[in-house]
Coordinates of C-alpha atoms in Angstrom, one line a residue:
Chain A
X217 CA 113.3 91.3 232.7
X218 CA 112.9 93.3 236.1
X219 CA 110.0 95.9 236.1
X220 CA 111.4 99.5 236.6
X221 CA 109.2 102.6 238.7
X222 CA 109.7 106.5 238.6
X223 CA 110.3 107.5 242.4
X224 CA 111.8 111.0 242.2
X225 CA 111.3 114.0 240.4
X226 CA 113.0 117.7 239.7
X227 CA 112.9 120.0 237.0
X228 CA 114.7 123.6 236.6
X229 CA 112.2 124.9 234.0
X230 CA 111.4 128.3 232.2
X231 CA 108.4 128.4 234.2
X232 CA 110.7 128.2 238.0
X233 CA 113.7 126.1 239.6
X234 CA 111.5 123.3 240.9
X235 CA 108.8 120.9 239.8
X236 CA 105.9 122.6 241.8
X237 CA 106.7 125.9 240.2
X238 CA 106.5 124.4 236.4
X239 CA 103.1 122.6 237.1
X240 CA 101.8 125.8 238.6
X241 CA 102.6 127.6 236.3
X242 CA 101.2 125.2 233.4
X243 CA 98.2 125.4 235.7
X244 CA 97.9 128.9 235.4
X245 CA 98.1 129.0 231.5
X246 CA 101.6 131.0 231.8
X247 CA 104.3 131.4 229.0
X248 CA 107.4 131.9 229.9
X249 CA 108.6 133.0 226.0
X250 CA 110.3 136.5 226.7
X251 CA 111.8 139.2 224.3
X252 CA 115.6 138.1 224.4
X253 CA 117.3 141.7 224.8
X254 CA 120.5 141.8 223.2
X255 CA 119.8 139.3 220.7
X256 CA 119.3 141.9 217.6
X257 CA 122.9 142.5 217.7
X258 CA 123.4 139.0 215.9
X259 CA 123.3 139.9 212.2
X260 CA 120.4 137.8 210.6
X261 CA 119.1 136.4 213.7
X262 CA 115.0 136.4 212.9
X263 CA 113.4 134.6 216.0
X264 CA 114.3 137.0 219.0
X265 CA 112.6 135.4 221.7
X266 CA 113.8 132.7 223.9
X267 CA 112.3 130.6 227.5
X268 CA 114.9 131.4 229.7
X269 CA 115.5 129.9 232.8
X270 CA 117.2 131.5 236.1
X271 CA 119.7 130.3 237.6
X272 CA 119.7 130.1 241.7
X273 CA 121.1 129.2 244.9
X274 CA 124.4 128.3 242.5
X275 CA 126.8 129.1 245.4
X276 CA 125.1 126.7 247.8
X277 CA 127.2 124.3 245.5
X278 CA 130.7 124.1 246.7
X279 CA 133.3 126.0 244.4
X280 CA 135.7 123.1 243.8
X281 CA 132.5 120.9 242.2
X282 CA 130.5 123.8 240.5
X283 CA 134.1 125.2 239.0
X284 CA 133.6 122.9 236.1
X285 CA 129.3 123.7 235.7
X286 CA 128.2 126.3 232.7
X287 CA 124.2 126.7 233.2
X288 CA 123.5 123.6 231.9
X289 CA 125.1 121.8 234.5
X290 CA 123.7 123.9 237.4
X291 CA 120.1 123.0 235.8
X292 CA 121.0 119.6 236.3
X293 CA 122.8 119.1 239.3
X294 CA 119.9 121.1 241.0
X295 CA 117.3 118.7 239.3
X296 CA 118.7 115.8 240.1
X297 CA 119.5 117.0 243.8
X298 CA 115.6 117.4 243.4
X299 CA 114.8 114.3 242.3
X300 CA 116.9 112.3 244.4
X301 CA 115.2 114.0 247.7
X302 CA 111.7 113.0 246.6
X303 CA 112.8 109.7 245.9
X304 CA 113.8 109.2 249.8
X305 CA 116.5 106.8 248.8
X306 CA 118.9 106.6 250.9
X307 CA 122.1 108.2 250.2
X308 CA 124.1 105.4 251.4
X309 CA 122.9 103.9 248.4
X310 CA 125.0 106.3 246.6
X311 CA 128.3 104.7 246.6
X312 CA 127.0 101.0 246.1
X313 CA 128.1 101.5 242.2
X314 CA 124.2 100.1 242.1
X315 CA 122.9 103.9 241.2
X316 CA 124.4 106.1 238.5
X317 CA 122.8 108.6 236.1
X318 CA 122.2 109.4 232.6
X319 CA 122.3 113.1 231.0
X320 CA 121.3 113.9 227.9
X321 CA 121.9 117.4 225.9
X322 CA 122.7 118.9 222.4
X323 CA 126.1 119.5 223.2
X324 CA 127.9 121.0 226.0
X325 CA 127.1 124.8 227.6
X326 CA 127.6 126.9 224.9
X327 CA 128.1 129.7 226.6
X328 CA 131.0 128.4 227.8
X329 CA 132.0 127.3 224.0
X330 CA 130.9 130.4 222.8
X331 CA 133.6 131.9 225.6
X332 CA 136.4 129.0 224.4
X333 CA 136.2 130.2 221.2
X334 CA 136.0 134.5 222.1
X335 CA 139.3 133.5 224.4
X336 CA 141.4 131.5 221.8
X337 CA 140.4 132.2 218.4
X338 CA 141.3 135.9 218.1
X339 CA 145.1 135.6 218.7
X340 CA 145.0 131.5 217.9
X341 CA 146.6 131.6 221.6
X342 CA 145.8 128.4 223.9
X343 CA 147.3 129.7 226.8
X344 CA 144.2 132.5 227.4
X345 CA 142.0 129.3 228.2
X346 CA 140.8 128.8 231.8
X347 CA 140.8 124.7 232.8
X348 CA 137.7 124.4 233.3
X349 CA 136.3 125.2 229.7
X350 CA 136.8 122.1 228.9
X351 CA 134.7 120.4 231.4
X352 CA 132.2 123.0 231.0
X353 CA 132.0 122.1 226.8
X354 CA 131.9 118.2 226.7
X355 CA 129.3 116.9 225.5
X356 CA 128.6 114.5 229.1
X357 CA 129.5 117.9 231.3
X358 CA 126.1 117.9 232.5
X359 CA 126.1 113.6 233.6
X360 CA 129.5 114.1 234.4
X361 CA 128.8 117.1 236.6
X362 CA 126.2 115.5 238.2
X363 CA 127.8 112.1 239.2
X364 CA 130.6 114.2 240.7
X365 CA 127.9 116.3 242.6
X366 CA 125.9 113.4 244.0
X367 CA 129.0 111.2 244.4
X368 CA 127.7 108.1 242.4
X369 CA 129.7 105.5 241.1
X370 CA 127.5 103.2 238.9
X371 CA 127.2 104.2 235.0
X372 CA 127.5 107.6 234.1
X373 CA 126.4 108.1 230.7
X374 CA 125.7 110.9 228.2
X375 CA 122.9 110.9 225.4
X376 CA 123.7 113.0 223.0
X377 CA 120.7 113.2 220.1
X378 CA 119.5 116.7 219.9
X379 CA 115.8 117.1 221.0
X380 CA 115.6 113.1 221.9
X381 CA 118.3 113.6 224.2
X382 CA 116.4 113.5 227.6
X383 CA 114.1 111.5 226.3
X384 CA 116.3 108.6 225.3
X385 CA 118.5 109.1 228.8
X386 CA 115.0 107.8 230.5
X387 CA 115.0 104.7 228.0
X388 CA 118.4 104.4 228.6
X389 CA 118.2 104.0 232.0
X390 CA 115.1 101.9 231.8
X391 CA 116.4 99.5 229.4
X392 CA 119.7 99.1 232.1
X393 CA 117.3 98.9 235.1
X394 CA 115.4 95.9 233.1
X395 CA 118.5 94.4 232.1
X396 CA 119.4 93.8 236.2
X397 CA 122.6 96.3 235.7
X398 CA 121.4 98.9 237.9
X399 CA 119.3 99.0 240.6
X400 CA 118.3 103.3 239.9
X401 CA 119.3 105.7 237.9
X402 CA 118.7 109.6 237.6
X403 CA 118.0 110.1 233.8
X404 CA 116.8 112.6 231.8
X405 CA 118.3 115.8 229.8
X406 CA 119.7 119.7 229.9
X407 CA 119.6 122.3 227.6
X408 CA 120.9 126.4 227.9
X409 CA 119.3 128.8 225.5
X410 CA 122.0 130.9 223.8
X411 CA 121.9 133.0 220.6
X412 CA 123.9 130.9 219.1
X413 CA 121.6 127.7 219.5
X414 CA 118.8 129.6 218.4
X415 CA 120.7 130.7 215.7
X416 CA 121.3 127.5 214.6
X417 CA 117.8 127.0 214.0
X418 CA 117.0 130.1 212.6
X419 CA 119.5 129.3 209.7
X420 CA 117.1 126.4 208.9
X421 CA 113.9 128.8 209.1
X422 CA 113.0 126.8 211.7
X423 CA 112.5 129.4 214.5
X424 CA 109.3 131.3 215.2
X425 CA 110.0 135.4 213.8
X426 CA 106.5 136.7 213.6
X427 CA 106.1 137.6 217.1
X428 CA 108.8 138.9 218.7
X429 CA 107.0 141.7 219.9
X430 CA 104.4 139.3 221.1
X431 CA 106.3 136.8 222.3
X432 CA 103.9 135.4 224.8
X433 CA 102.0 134.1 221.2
X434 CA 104.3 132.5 220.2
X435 CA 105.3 128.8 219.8
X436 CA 101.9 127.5 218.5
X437 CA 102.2 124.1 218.0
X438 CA 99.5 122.3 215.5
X439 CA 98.0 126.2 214.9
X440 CA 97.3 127.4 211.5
X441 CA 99.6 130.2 212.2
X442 CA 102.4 128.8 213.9
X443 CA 105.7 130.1 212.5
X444 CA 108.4 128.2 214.2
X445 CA 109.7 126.9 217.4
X446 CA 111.1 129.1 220.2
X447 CA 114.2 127.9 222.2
X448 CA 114.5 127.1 226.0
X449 CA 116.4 125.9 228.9
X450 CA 116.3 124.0 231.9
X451 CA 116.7 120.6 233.0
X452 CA 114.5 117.9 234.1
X453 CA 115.9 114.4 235.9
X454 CA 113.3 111.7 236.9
X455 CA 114.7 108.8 239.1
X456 CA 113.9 105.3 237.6
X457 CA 114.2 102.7 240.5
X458 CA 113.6 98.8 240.1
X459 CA 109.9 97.7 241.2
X460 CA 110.9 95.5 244.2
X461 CA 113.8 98.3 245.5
X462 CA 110.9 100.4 245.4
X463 CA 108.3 98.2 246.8
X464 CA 110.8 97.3 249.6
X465 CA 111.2 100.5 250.7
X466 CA 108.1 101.6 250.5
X467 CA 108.6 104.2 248.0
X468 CA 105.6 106.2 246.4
X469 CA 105.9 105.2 242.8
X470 CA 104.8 108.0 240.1
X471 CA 104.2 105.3 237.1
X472 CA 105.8 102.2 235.7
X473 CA 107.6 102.3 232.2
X474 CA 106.1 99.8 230.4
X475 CA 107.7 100.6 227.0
X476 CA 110.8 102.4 224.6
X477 CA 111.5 102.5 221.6
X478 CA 113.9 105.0 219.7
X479 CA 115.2 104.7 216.0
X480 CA 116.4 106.5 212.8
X481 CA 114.4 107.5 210.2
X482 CA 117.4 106.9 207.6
X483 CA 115.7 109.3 205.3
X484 CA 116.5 113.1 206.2
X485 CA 118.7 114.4 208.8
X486 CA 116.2 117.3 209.3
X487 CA 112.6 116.8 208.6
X488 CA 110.6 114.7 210.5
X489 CA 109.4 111.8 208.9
X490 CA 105.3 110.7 209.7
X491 CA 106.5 107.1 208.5
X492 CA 109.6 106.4 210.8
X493 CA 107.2 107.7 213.6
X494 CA 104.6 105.5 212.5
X495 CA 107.4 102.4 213.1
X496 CA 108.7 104.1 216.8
X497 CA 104.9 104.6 217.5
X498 CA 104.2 100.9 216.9
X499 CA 107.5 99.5 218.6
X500 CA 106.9 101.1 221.5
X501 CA 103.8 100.3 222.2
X502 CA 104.3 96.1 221.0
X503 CA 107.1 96.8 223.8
X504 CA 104.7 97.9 226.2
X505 CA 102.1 94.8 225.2
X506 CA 99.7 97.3 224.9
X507 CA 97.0 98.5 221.9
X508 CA 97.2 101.9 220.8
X509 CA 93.2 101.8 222.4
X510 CA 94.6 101.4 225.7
X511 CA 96.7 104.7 226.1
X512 CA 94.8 107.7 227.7
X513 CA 97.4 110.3 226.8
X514 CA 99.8 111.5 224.2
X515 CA 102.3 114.0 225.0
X516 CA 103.1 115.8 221.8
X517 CA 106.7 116.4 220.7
X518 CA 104.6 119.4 218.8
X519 CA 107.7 122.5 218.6
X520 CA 105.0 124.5 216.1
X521 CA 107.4 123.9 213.2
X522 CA 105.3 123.3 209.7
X523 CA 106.9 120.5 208.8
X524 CA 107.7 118.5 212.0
X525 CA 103.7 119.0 213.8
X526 CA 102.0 117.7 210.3
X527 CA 104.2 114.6 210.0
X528 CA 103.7 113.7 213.6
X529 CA 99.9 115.1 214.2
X530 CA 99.5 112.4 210.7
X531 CA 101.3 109.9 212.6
X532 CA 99.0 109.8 215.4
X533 CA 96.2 110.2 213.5
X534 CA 97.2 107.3 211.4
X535 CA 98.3 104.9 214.4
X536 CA 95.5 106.4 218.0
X537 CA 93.1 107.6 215.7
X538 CA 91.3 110.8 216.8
X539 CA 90.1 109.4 220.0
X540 CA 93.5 109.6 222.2
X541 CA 93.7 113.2 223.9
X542 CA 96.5 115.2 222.6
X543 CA 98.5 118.3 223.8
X544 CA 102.3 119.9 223.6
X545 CA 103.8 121.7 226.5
X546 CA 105.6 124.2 224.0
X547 CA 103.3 127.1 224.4
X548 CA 104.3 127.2 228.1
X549 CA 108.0 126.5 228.4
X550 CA 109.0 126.8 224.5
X551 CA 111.4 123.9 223.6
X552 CA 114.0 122.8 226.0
X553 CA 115.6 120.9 223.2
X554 CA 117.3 118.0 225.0
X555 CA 115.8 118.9 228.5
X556 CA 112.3 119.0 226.7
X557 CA 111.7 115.1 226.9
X558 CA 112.4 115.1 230.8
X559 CA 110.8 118.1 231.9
X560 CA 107.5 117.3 229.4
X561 CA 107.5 113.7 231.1
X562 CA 108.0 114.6 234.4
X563 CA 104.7 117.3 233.8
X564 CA 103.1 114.4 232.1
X565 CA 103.6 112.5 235.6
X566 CA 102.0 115.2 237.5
X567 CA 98.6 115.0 235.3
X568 CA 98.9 111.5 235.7
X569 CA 98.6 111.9 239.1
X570 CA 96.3 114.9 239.5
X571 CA 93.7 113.3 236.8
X572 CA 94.0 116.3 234.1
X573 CA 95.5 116.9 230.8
X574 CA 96.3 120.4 230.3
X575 CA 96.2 122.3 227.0
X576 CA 98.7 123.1 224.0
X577 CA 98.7 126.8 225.1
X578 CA 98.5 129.3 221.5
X579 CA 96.5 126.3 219.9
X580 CA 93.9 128.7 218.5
X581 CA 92.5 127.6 215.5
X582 CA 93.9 124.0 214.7
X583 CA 95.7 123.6 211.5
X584 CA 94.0 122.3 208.3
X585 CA 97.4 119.7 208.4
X586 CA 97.1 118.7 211.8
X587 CA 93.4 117.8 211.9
X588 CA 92.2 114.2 212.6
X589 CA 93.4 113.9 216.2
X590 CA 91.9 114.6 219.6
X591 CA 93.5 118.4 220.7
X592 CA 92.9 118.9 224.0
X593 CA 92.2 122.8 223.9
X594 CA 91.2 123.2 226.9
X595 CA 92.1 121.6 230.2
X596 CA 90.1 118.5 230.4
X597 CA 89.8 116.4 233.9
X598 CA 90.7 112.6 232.9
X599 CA 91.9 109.6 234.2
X600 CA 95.3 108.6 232.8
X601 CA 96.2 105.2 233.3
X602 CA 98.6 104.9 230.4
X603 CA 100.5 108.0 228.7
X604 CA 102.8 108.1 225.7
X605 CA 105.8 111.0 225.4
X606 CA 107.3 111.6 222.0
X607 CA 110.5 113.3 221.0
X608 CA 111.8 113.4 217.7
X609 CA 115.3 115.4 216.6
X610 CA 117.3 116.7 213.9
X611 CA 119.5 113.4 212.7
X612 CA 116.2 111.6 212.0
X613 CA 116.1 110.4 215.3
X614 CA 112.5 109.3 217.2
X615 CA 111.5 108.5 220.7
X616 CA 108.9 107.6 222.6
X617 CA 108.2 106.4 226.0
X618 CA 105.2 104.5 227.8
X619 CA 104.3 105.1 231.4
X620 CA 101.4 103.2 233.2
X621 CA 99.7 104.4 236.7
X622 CA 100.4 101.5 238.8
X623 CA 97.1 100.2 240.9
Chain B
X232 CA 153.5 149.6 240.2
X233 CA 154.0 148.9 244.2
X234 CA 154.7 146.3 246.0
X235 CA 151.1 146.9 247.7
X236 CA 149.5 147.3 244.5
X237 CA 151.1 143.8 243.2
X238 CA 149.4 142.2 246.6
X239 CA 146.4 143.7 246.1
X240 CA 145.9 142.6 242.7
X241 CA 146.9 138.8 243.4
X242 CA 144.2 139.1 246.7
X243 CA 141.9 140.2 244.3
X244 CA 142.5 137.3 241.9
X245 CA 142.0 134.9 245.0
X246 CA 138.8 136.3 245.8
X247 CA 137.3 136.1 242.3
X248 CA 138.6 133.1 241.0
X249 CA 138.3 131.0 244.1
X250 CA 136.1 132.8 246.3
X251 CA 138.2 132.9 249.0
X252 CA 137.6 135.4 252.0
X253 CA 140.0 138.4 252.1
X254 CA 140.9 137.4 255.8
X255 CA 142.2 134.6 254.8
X256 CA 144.8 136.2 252.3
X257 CA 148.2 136.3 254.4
X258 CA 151.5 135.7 252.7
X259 CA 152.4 132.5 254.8
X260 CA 149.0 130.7 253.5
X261 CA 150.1 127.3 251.6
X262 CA 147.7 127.8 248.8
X263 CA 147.2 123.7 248.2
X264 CA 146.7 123.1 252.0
X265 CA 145.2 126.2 253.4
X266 CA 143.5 127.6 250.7
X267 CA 142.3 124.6 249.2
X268 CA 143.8 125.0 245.4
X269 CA 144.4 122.1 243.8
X270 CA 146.3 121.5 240.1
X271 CA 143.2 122.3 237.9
X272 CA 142.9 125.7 239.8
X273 CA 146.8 126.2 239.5
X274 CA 146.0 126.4 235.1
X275 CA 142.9 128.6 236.4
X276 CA 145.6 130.9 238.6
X277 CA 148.4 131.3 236.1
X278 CA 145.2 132.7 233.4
X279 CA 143.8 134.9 236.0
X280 CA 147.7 136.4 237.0
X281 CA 148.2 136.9 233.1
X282 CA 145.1 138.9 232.7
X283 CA 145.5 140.8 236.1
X284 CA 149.3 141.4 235.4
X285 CA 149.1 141.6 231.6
X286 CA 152.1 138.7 231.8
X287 CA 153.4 135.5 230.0
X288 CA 154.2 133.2 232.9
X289 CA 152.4 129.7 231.9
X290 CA 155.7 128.2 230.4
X291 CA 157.4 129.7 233.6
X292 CA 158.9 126.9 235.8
X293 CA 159.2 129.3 238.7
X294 CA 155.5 128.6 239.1
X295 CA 156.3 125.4 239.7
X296 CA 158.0 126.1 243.3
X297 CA 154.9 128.3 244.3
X298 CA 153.6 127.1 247.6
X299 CA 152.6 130.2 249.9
X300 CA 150.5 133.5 248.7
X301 CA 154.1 134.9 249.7
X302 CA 155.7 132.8 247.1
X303 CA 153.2 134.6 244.0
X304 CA 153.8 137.9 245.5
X305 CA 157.8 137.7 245.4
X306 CA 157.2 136.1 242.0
X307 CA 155.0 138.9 240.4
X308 CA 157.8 141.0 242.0
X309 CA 160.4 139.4 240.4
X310 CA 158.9 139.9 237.0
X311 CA 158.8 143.2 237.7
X312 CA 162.2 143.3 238.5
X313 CA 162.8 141.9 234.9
X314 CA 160.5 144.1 233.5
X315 CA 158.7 141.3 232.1
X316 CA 155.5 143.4 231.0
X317 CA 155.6 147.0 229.8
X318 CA 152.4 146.7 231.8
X319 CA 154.5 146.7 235.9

């Protein structure tokens, strides 16, 4: 099996449109949870904040290749555009069919579904509907987009699991890099915040509602008074290059995956599941060849929902013990769904490299149910040689990834 | 409505849907080669004429002859003429 490197880098977060802008404003303790006006006209929607994310600089993308983009898409295209400039690689390389790219999200832009729907449903009349909806709805309209952007022509895939989906683009892409089918790939996820996807949620009284007046409090993952998780957007792509391509070129290397794993829990297609964790937990790191003793870091999947921080805080507890620092990037940029794995990895990356672990922002008072485990509170200065990034999603699915600081 | 107003209307459509510059709006402009349209943005056109016009043209085979910004003109005309829409 070939050994595969992360070279490249770019978010679109809640917290700014590049990579520097989400780590600073981590850095500064910021939230980027805002009062979503307009939202109370939705009849029964409880959580009314949202992380949104702006989008810029759209019309530097020509017409005829950004006509088929919703948000999502532009989040993507411009975080990979990112990523693909820090890696250096030269973009002759692009139409070797050697690099292609994996995108994960929930679905396609639903503002532009939401719009499909507005357009035909009314009169039941097809012929109100623009071309380009459909490219805009797909579920691969962000992987597709981007390939299209960039010109690639080696795989061009779409993961499609919810929360995981970023997160299992980056195994994805790993496990074809291993394999010897691809010599990089741009992976990771996108995700646009509409009512209508935090709706979907709230439904399931799975959305934060008790501070939307203070929405800067609010999500709290493993607090005693979190309520909820609070939707976001944005779109983070990390480029995954094989060892010696890297080496050859003289790339600088972020980390080295060492180990994936993603599964089912085949139990409950909503709830998180501390035993099916357990399993990913421990596949994962017997992929890596590592110990649970050796990893320095855990990047919480944490969204502050009851249920889904007690199963997986349990699940740590129960497989690192209370000795492996801990922290969720949800109190900064809320939860950017199937972006959330990329952009929390890529951030992950950056405290690799700058020798920190910042904290779960709103983590006040640590819940009675998510005790046991090592929450870093406050920022603590620490060597990370290995780090571990979960995501788990509605369908039962888990993730988790393994990244080691190479010498 | 005019003749002016029916050429205004479809420059405005131009500009909005496909961004093009208003100087670049003259009647003998192939809208394929010189405008840069190609057959997605043809579906996108014929939506954006039925909203601006208040018309049903999408099952119209005349649109298939359009070449020229000229050509849509004489066409919305020519709807008008048959007082296709209460709306011209």
């Amino acid at each position: 099996m070939k050994r595969v490197v992360i070279t490249g880098l770019g978010a679109v977060s809640p917290l700014g449109t590049d990579v520097p802008a989400l780590m600073q404003g981590i850095e500064e303790g910021k939230s980027a949870v805002r009062y979503m006006d307009g939202w109370n006209q939705y009849t029964g929607l409880r959580s009314l904040v949202g992380a949104p994310a702006k989008v810029v600089n759209e019309k530097l993308i020509p017409r005829t290749i950004r006509r088929s983009m919703g948000r999502m898409s532009i989040f993507s295209v411009q975080a990979a555009d990112q990523a693909f400039a820090d890696s250096g690689i030269n973009r002759e390389m692009i139409s070797s069919g050697r690099i292609g790219c994996i995108v994960g999200s929930t679905m396609g832009s639903s503002q532009s579904l939401n719009d499909a729907f507005e357009l035909m449903l009314p009169e039941k009349d097809l012929t109100c509907l623009p071309a380009m909806k459909f490219f805009q709805c797909v579920s691969h309209t962000a992987a597709m987009n981007v390939a299209h952007y960039l010109g690639l022509t080696g795989y061009v895939m779409a993961t499609s699991a919810a929360c995981a989906s970023g997160l299992q683009a980056v195994g994805a892409g790993y496990d074809l890099i291993r394999l010897g089918k691809q010599d990089a790939m741009l992976c990771g996820g996108a995700e646009e915040l509409h009512p209508t996807v935090t709706g979907s949620f709230d439904i399931l009284f799975a959305t934060s509602a008790n501070f939307n007046h203070e929405p800067e409090k609010t999500p709290r993952p493993f607090d005693a008074n979190r309520d909820g998780l609070v939707c976001g957007e944005g779109s983070g792509i990390l480029l995954l290059e094989e060892y010696e391509h890297a080496v050859e070129r003289k790339a600088r290397i972020y980390a080295e995956i060492i180990g994936y794993h993603t599964c089912g829990s085949g139990v409950h297609v909503s709830q998180s599941n501390k035993d099916s964790i357990i399993g990913c937990f421990r596949h994962a790191l017997k992929d890596a060849g590592i110990g649970p003793e050796d990893v320095d870091y855990i990047n919480a999947h944490a969204t502050a929902t009851i249920h889904g921080d007690k199963e997986e805080a349990e699940a740590i507890r129960e497989v690192f013990g209370g000795f492996v620092p801990v922290s969720s990037l949800k109190g900064y940029i809320g939860h950017t769904l199937g972006a959330s794995g990329s952009i929390e990895l890529i951030a992950s990356l950056i405290m690799m490299d700058k020798e920190c672990i910042y904290p779960t922002r709103n983590l006040e008072s640590v819940s009675h149910d998510c005790e046991g485990i090592y929450h870093v509170m406050n920022k603590l200065n620490k060597k990370i040689n290995i780090l571990f990034k979960n995501c788990f999603a509605f369908g039962g699915i888990n993730a988790s990834i393994v990244c080691k600081k190479l010498k | 409505m005019t003749e002016q107003e029916i050429i205004k209307l479809t420059n405005q459509v131009f500009e909005e849907s496909f961004e093009i510059e208003k100087e670049k709006l003259k009647p003998e402009m192939n809208i394929f080669q010189d405008l840069g349209l190609d057959s997605l943005d043809i579906v996108d056109l014929v939506v954006a004429l039925q909203n601006k016009f208040g018309v049903k043209i999408r099952n119209d085979d005349r649109i298939k002859n359009i070449r020229t910004l000229g050509d849509i003109y004489k066409f919305v005309l020519s709807l008008k003429a048959e007082g296709a829409s209460p709306s011209l």
